[in-house]
PDB file of C-alpha atoms and ligand atoms in Angstrom:
ATOM      1  CA  MET L 670       0.095  -0.084   0.006  1.00 86.00           C
ATOM      2  CA  ALA L 671       1.134   3.565  -0.579  1.00 97.00           C
ATOM      3  CA  ILE L 672       0.342   7.105   0.544  1.00 98.00           C
ATOM      4  CA  LEU L 673      -0.468   9.318  -2.528  1.00 98.00           C
ATOM      5  CA  PRO L 674       0.041  13.008  -3.021  1.00 98.00           C
ATOM      6  CA  ILE L 675      -3.153  14.940  -2.774  1.00 98.00           C
ATOM      7  CA  LEU L 676      -3.803  17.616  -5.127  1.00 98.00           C
ATOM      8  CA  THR L 677      -4.665  21.082  -3.620  1.00 96.00           C
ATOM      9  CA  LEU L 678      -6.324  24.313  -5.031  1.00 96.00           C
ATOM     10  CA  PRO L 679      -5.436  26.081  -7.277  1.00 94.00           C
ATOM     11  CA  ASP L 680      -4.299  22.999  -9.165  1.00 97.00           C
ATOM     12  CA  LYS L 681      -6.445  22.877 -12.537  1.00 98.00           C
ATOM     13  CA  ARG L 682      -6.202  19.016 -12.566  1.00 98.00           C
ATOM     14  CA  LEU L 683      -8.916  19.310  -9.750  1.00 98.00           C
ATOM     15  CA  ARG L 684     -11.231  20.505 -12.336  1.00 98.00           C
ATOM     16  CA  THR L 685     -10.770  17.118 -14.657  1.00 98.00           C
ATOM     17  CA  LYS L 686     -14.228  15.307 -15.338  1.00 98.00           C
ATOM     18  CA  ALA L 687     -13.524  11.934 -14.541  1.00 98.00           C
ATOM     19  CA  LYS L 688     -14.364   8.902 -17.020  1.00 98.00           C
ATOM     20  CA  ALA L 689     -15.993   5.602 -16.219  1.00 98.00           C
ATOM     21  CA  VAL L 690     -13.932   2.702 -14.872  1.00 98.00           C
ATOM     22  CA  GLU L 691     -14.242   0.123 -17.660  1.00 98.00           C
ATOM     23  CA  LYS L 692     -12.953  -2.901 -15.958  1.00 98.00           C
ATOM     24  CA  VAL L 693     -12.654  -3.583 -12.242  1.00 98.00           C
ATOM     25  CA  ASP L 694      -9.057  -5.443 -12.246  1.00 98.00           C
ATOM     26  CA  ASP L 695      -6.177  -5.612  -9.770  1.00 98.00           C
ATOM     27  CA  SER L 696      -4.583  -2.116 -10.594  1.00 98.00           C
ATOM     28  CA  ILE L 697      -8.388  -0.713  -9.693  1.00 98.00           C
ATOM     29  CA  ARG L 698      -8.135  -2.724  -6.437  1.00 98.00           C
ATOM     30  CA  GLN L 699      -4.620  -1.490  -5.473  1.00 98.00           C
ATOM     31  CA  LEU L 700      -5.723   2.117  -6.379  1.00 98.00           C
ATOM     32  CA  VAL L 701      -8.745   1.525  -3.667  1.00 98.00           C
ATOM     33  CA  ASP L 702      -6.259   0.156  -1.091  1.00 98.00           C
ATOM     34  CA  ASP L 703      -3.915   3.118  -1.620  1.00 98.00           C
ATOM     35  CA  MET L 704      -6.716   5.856  -1.617  1.00 98.00           C
ATOM     36  CA  LEU L 705      -8.019   4.322   1.745  1.00 98.00           C
ATOM     37  CA  GLU L 706      -4.391   4.371   3.284  1.00 98.00           C
ATOM     38  CA  THR L 707      -4.010   8.008   2.080  1.00 98.00           C
ATOM     39  CA  MET L 708      -7.555   8.861   3.338  1.00 98.00           C
ATOM     40  CA  TYR L 709      -7.004   7.441   6.767  1.00 98.00           C
ATOM     41  CA  ALA L 710      -3.549   9.093   6.879  1.00 98.00           C
ATOM     42  CA  ALA L 711      -4.747  12.608   6.087  1.00 98.00           C
ATOM     43  CA  PRO L 712      -7.008  12.352   8.099  1.00 98.00           C
ATOM     44  CA  GLY L 713     -10.445  12.440   5.953  1.00 98.00           C
ATOM     45  CA  VAL L 714     -13.738  10.923   5.718  1.00 98.00           C
ATOM     46  CA  GLY L 715     -13.658  10.707   1.910  1.00 98.00           C
ATOM     47  CA  LEU L 716     -11.281  10.616  -1.044  1.00 99.00           C
ATOM     48  CA  ALA L 717     -12.093  10.970  -4.702  1.00 99.00           C
ATOM     49  CA  ALA L 718      -9.637   9.721  -7.579  1.00 99.00           C
ATOM     50  CA  THR L 719      -9.619  13.072  -9.068  1.00 99.00           C
ATOM     51  CA  GLN L 720      -7.718  14.303  -5.884  1.00 99.00           C
ATOM     52  CA  VAL L 721      -4.578  11.760  -6.387  1.00 98.00           C
ATOM     53  CA  ASP L 722      -4.615  12.771 -10.081  1.00 98.00           C
ATOM     54  CA  ARG L 723      -6.395   9.645 -11.204  1.00 98.00           C
ATOM     55  CA  HIS L 724      -9.246  10.728 -13.540  1.00 98.00           C
ATOM     56  CA  ILE L 725     -11.716   7.814 -13.033  1.00 98.00           C
ATOM     57  CA  ARG L 726     -14.964   7.340 -11.498  1.00 98.00           C
ATOM     58  CA  LEU L 727     -13.873   6.037  -8.062  1.00 99.00           C
ATOM     59  CA  VAL L 728     -14.290   7.367  -4.482  1.00 99.00           C
ATOM     60  CA  VAL L 729     -13.551   5.786  -0.933  1.00 99.00           C
ATOM     61  CA  ILE L 730     -15.541   6.805   2.172  1.00 98.00           C
ATOM     62  CA  ASP L 731     -15.572   6.031   5.871  1.00 98.00           C
ATOM     63  CA  VAL L 732     -17.794   8.135   8.150  1.00 98.00           C
ATOM     64  CA  SER L 733     -17.446   5.565  11.116  1.00 98.00           C
ATOM     65  CA  GLU L 734     -15.982   6.732  14.387  1.00 97.00           C
ATOM     66  CA  GLU L 735     -13.647   3.505  14.606  1.00 97.00           C
ATOM     67  CA  LYS L 736     -12.393   4.105  11.023  1.00 97.00           C
ATOM     68  CA  ASN L 737     -13.227   0.265  10.272  1.00 96.00           C
ATOM     69  CA  GLN L 738     -16.115   0.725   7.679  1.00 98.00           C
ATOM     70  CA  PRO L 739     -14.546   1.445   4.275  1.00 98.00           C
ATOM     71  CA  LEU L 740     -16.775   2.029   1.497  1.00 98.00           C
ATOM     72  CA  CYS L 741     -15.577   1.724  -2.126  1.00 98.00           C
ATOM     73  CA  LEU L 742     -17.890   3.271  -4.775  1.00 98.00           C
ATOM     74  CA  ILE L 743     -16.791   2.602  -8.487  1.00 99.00           C
ATOM     75  CA  ASN L 744     -18.777   4.183 -11.214  1.00 98.00           C
ATOM     76  CA  PRO L 745     -21.192   5.676  -8.622  1.00 98.00           C
ATOM     77  CA  GLN L 746     -24.266   7.565  -9.824  1.00 98.00           C
ATOM     78  CA  ILE L 747     -26.827   9.219  -7.499  1.00 98.00           C
ATOM     79  CA  ILE L 748     -30.275   8.128  -8.827  1.00 98.00           C
ATOM     80  CA  HIS L 749     -32.549   9.815  -6.426  1.00 98.00           C
ATOM     81  CA  SER L 750     -32.205  12.608  -3.670  1.00 98.00           C
ATOM     82  CA  GLU L 751     -34.653  14.404  -1.366  1.00 98.00           C
ATOM     83  CA  GLY L 752     -34.568  16.795   1.640  1.00 98.00           C
ATOM     84  CA  GLU L 753     -32.300  19.438   2.369  1.00 98.00           C
ATOM     85  CA  GLN L 754     -29.422  19.814   5.200  1.00 98.00           C
ATOM     86  CA  VAL L 755     -26.640  22.455   5.634  1.00 98.00           C
ATOM     87  CA  CYS L 756     -23.459  20.927   7.241  1.00 97.00           C
ATOM     88  CA  GLU L 757     -19.979  22.229   7.666  1.00 98.00           C
ATOM     89  CA  GLU L 758     -17.737  20.707   5.090  1.00 98.00           C
ATOM     90  CA  GLY L 759     -13.875  20.838   4.750  1.00 97.00           C
ATOM     91  CA  CYS L 760     -11.785  19.313   1.891  1.00 98.00           C
ATOM     92  CA  LEU L 761      -8.461  17.713   1.765  1.00 98.00           C
ATOM     93  CA  SER L 762      -7.549  19.550  -1.392  1.00 98.00           C
ATOM     94  CA  VAL L 763      -8.688  23.150   0.304  1.00 97.00           C
ATOM     95  CA  PRO L 764      -6.630  22.810   3.317  1.00 95.00           C
ATOM     96  CA  ASP L 765      -7.978  24.597   6.440  1.00 94.00           C
ATOM     97  CA  ILE L 766     -10.910  25.970   5.071  1.00 96.00           C
ATOM     98  CA  TYR L 767     -14.441  25.095   6.352  1.00 97.00           C
ATOM     99  CA  ALA L 768     -17.846  26.296   5.136  1.00 97.00           C
ATOM    100  CA  LYS L 769     -21.481  25.445   5.473  1.00 97.00           C
ATOM    101  CA  VAL L 770     -22.722  23.823   2.370  1.00 98.00           C
ATOM    102  CA  LYS L 771     -26.413  23.036   1.323  1.00 97.00           C
ATOM    103  CA  ARG L 772     -27.045  19.460   0.267  1.00 98.00           C
ATOM    104  CA  ALA L 773     -29.520  16.918  -0.087  1.00 98.00           C
ATOM    105  CA  GLU L 774     -30.433  15.030   3.079  1.00 98.00           C
ATOM    106  CA  ARG L 775     -31.035  11.503   1.494  1.00 98.00           C
ATOM    107  CA  VAL L 776     -29.436  10.111  -1.709  1.00 98.00           C
ATOM    108  CA  ARG L 777     -29.952   6.627  -3.437  1.00 98.00           C
ATOM    109  CA  VAL L 778     -26.708   5.608  -5.177  1.00 98.00           C
ATOM    110  CA  THR L 779     -25.745   2.743  -7.367  1.00 98.00           C
ATOM    111  CA  ALA L 780     -22.212   1.741  -7.986  1.00 98.00           C
ATOM    112  CA  GLN L 781     -19.893  -1.023  -8.265  1.00 98.00           C
ATOM    113  CA  ASP L 782     -17.773  -2.702  -5.448  1.00 98.00           C
ATOM    114  CA  LYS L 783     -14.093  -3.734  -5.367  1.00 97.00           C
ATOM    115  CA  ASP L 784     -15.339  -7.036  -7.244  1.00 97.00           C
ATOM    116  CA  GLY L 785     -17.247  -5.047  -9.857  1.00 98.00           C
ATOM    117  CA  LYS L 786     -20.457  -6.071  -8.522  1.00 98.00           C
ATOM    118  CA  HIS L 787     -23.391  -3.734  -8.918  1.00 98.00           C
ATOM    119  CA  PHE L 788     -25.049  -2.555  -5.737  1.00 98.00           C
ATOM    120  CA  GLU L 789     -27.472   0.169  -4.931  1.00 98.00           C
ATOM    121  CA  MET L 790     -27.537   1.804  -1.264  1.00 98.00           C
ATOM    122  CA  ASP L 791     -29.445   4.567   0.573  1.00 98.00           C
ATOM    123  CA  ALA L 792     -27.534   7.014   2.724  1.00 98.00           C
ATOM    124  CA  ASP L 793     -28.565  10.196   4.900  1.00 98.00           C
ATOM    125  CA  GLY L 794     -26.774  12.601   7.408  1.00 97.00           C
ATOM    126  CA  LEU L 795     -22.837  12.716   7.219  1.00 97.00           C
ATOM    127  CA  LEU L 796     -22.642   9.840   4.720  1.00 98.00           C
ATOM    128  CA  ALA L 797     -24.901  11.376   2.085  1.00 98.00           C
ATOM    129  CA  VAL L 798     -23.121  14.658   2.395  1.00 98.00           C
ATOM    130  CA  CYS L 799     -19.829  13.020   1.893  1.00 98.00           C
ATOM    131  CA  ILE L 800     -21.129  10.928  -1.042  1.00 98.00           C
ATOM    132  CA  GLN L 801     -22.479  14.488  -2.755  1.00 98.00           C
ATOM    133  CA  HIS L 802     -18.820  15.997  -1.922  1.00 98.00           C
ATOM    134  CA  GLU L 803     -16.976  13.043  -3.470  1.00 99.00           C
ATOM    135  CA  LEU L 804     -19.289  12.762  -6.483  1.00 98.00           C
ATOM    136  CA  ASP L 805     -18.539  16.354  -7.114  1.00 98.00           C
ATOM    137  CA  HIS L 806     -14.787  15.906  -7.117  1.00 99.00           C
ATOM    138  CA  LEU L 807     -15.578  13.411  -9.934  1.00 99.00           C
ATOM    139  CA  GLU L 808     -17.464  16.446 -12.018  1.00 98.00           C
ATOM    140  CA  GLY L 809     -14.187  18.580 -11.191  1.00 98.00           C
ATOM    141  CA  ILE L 810     -16.308  20.619  -8.476  1.00 98.00           C
ATOM    142  CA  VAL L 811     -15.012  21.553  -5.300  1.00 98.00           C
ATOM    143  CA  PHE L 812     -17.294  22.521  -2.239  1.00 98.00           C
ATOM    144  CA  LEU L 813     -16.069  26.152  -2.669  1.00 98.00           C
ATOM    145  CA  ASP L 814     -18.024  26.231  -6.088  1.00 98.00           C
ATOM    146  CA  ARG L 815     -21.388  25.676  -3.799  1.00 98.00           C
ATOM    147  CA  LEU L 816     -20.795  29.060  -1.949  1.00 97.00           C
ATOM    148  CA  SER L 817     -22.260  32.389  -2.718  1.00 97.00           C
ATOM    149  CA  PRO L 818     -19.962  34.539  -4.816  1.00 97.00           C
ATOM    150  CA  LEU L 819     -19.001  36.592  -1.708  1.00 97.00           C
ATOM    151  CA  LYS L 820     -18.186  33.614   0.632  1.00 96.00           C
ATOM    152  CA  LYS L 821     -16.247  31.900  -2.271  1.00 96.00           C
ATOM    153  CA  LYS L 822     -14.198  35.038  -2.897  1.00 96.00           C
ATOM    154  CA  MET L 823     -13.389  35.282   0.902  1.00 95.00           C
ATOM    155  CA  ALA L 824     -12.345  31.627   1.076  1.00 95.00           C
ATOM    156  CA  LEU L 825      -9.921  31.958  -1.899  1.00 94.00           C
ATOM    157  CA  LYS L 826      -8.555  34.865  -0.431  1.00 94.00           C
ATOM    158  CA  LYS L 827      -7.934  32.909   2.784  1.00 92.00           C
ATOM    159  CA  LEU L 828      -6.375  30.329   0.860  1.00 91.00           C
ATOM    160  CA  GLN L 829      -4.167  32.743  -1.051  1.00 90.00           C
ATOM    161  CA  LYS L 830      -2.916  34.019   2.111  1.00 91.00           C
ATOM    162  CA  GLN L 831      -2.200  30.570   3.368  1.00 88.00           C
ATOM    163  CA  ALA L 832       0.086  29.928   0.567  1.00 82.00           C
ATOM    164  CA  VAL L 833       1.816  33.109   1.029  1.00 79.00           C
ATOM    165  CA  VAL L 834       2.784  32.325   4.519  1.00 79.00           C
ATOM    166  CA  SER L 835       3.904  28.662   3.781  1.00 79.00           C
ATOM    167  CA  ASN L 836       5.791  29.703   0.631  1.00 76.00           C
ATOM    168  CA  PRO L 837       7.254  33.088   1.450  1.00 77.00           C
ATOM    169  CA  VAL L 838       9.262  34.700  -1.473  1.00 67.00           C
TER     170      VAL L 838
HETATM  171  O1  LIG G1159     -12.997  15.173  -0.372  1.00 66.67           O
HETATM  172  C1  LIG G1159     -12.205  15.450   0.770  1.00 66.67           C
HETATM  173  O2  LIG G1159     -11.706  16.133   0.631  1.00 66.67           O
HETATM  174  C2  LIG G1159     -12.381  14.760   1.940  1.00 66.67           C
HETATM  175  C3  LIG G1159     -13.417  15.474   2.903  1.00 66.67           C
HETATM  176  C4  LIG G1159     -14.829  14.755   3.035  1.00 66.67           C
HETATM  177  C5  LIG G1159     -15.785  15.704   3.662  1.00 66.67           C
HETATM  178  C6  LIG G1159     -15.714  16.056   4.933  1.00 66.67           C
HETATM  179  C7  LIG G1159     -16.689  16.791   5.569  1.00 66.67           C
HETATM  180  C8  LIG G1159     -17.807  16.890   4.949  1.00 66.67           C
HETATM  181  C9  LIG G1159     -18.066  16.561   3.562  1.00 66.67           C
HETATM  182  C10 LIG G1159     -17.127  15.853   2.821  1.00 66.67           C
HETATM  183  C11 LIG G1159     -12.886  15.116   4.342  1.00 66.67           C
HETATM  184  O3  LIG G1159     -12.792  14.191   4.850  1.00 66.67           O
HETATM  185  S1  LIG G1159     -12.186  16.752   5.240  1.00 66.67           S
HETATM  186  C12 LIG G1159     -11.414  16.337   6.755  1.00 66.67           C
HETATM  187  C13 LIG G1159     -12.683  15.823   7.655  1.00 66.67           C
HETATM  188  O4  LIG G1159     -13.698  16.446   7.450  1.00 66.67           O
HETATM  189  C14 LIG G1159     -12.234  15.087   8.883  1.00 66.67           C
HETATM  190  C15 LIG G1159     -11.107  14.667   9.086  1.00 66.67           C
HETATM  191  C16 LIG G1159     -10.895  13.951  10.297  1.00 66.67           C
HETATM  192  C17 LIG G1159     -12.126  13.478  10.945  1.00 66.67           C
HETATM  193  C18 LIG G1159     -13.322  14.022  10.821  1.00 66.67           C
HETATM  194  C19 LIG G1159     -13.507  14.776   9.497  1.00 66.67           C
HETATM  195 ZN1  LIG G1160     -13.052  17.404  -0.915  1.00 66.67          ZN
END
């Protein structure tokens, strides 16, 4: 297993739209294991392949307290969503910026697992938020894009300031 480098804004590769996984083979299973290790080490509750510069429809998630319920979604699609919730989100690709984002309260998702088997699942609460956040990454969308123009501008300014502090000229 390996810890993979995570892309951070303003890296344009985060804007790439992911392509479908054609075949779930050993190389995909290896990537799933590496992404889980990367997510746990970060630490985070989710990670999209886009964030590790692999532009395929694959995400890993674990919102359990004990970090023992890894979920791997290959070729995920949200087929139904309902309700509304506002949750404070963070992102491993947007370090140290947190903001409240409005999302659906419940989602129904179809995906394939590590063996390529198709399944369907329902999610609510934090799991539903995380699924929507990670599927956005696969479309090249980051959570700041879902804020008002003013809040997004403020967040980007903060991000720029952080970059200057950590990389002084
Ligand atoms: O996609 C990512 O960058 C991962 C992101 C997922 C996420 C978090 C919160 C709401 C929506 C989506 C993170 O995991 S950010 C880190 C974080 O929230 C966290 C870290 C350790 C423990 C618990 C949460
Ligand atoms: Zn993110």
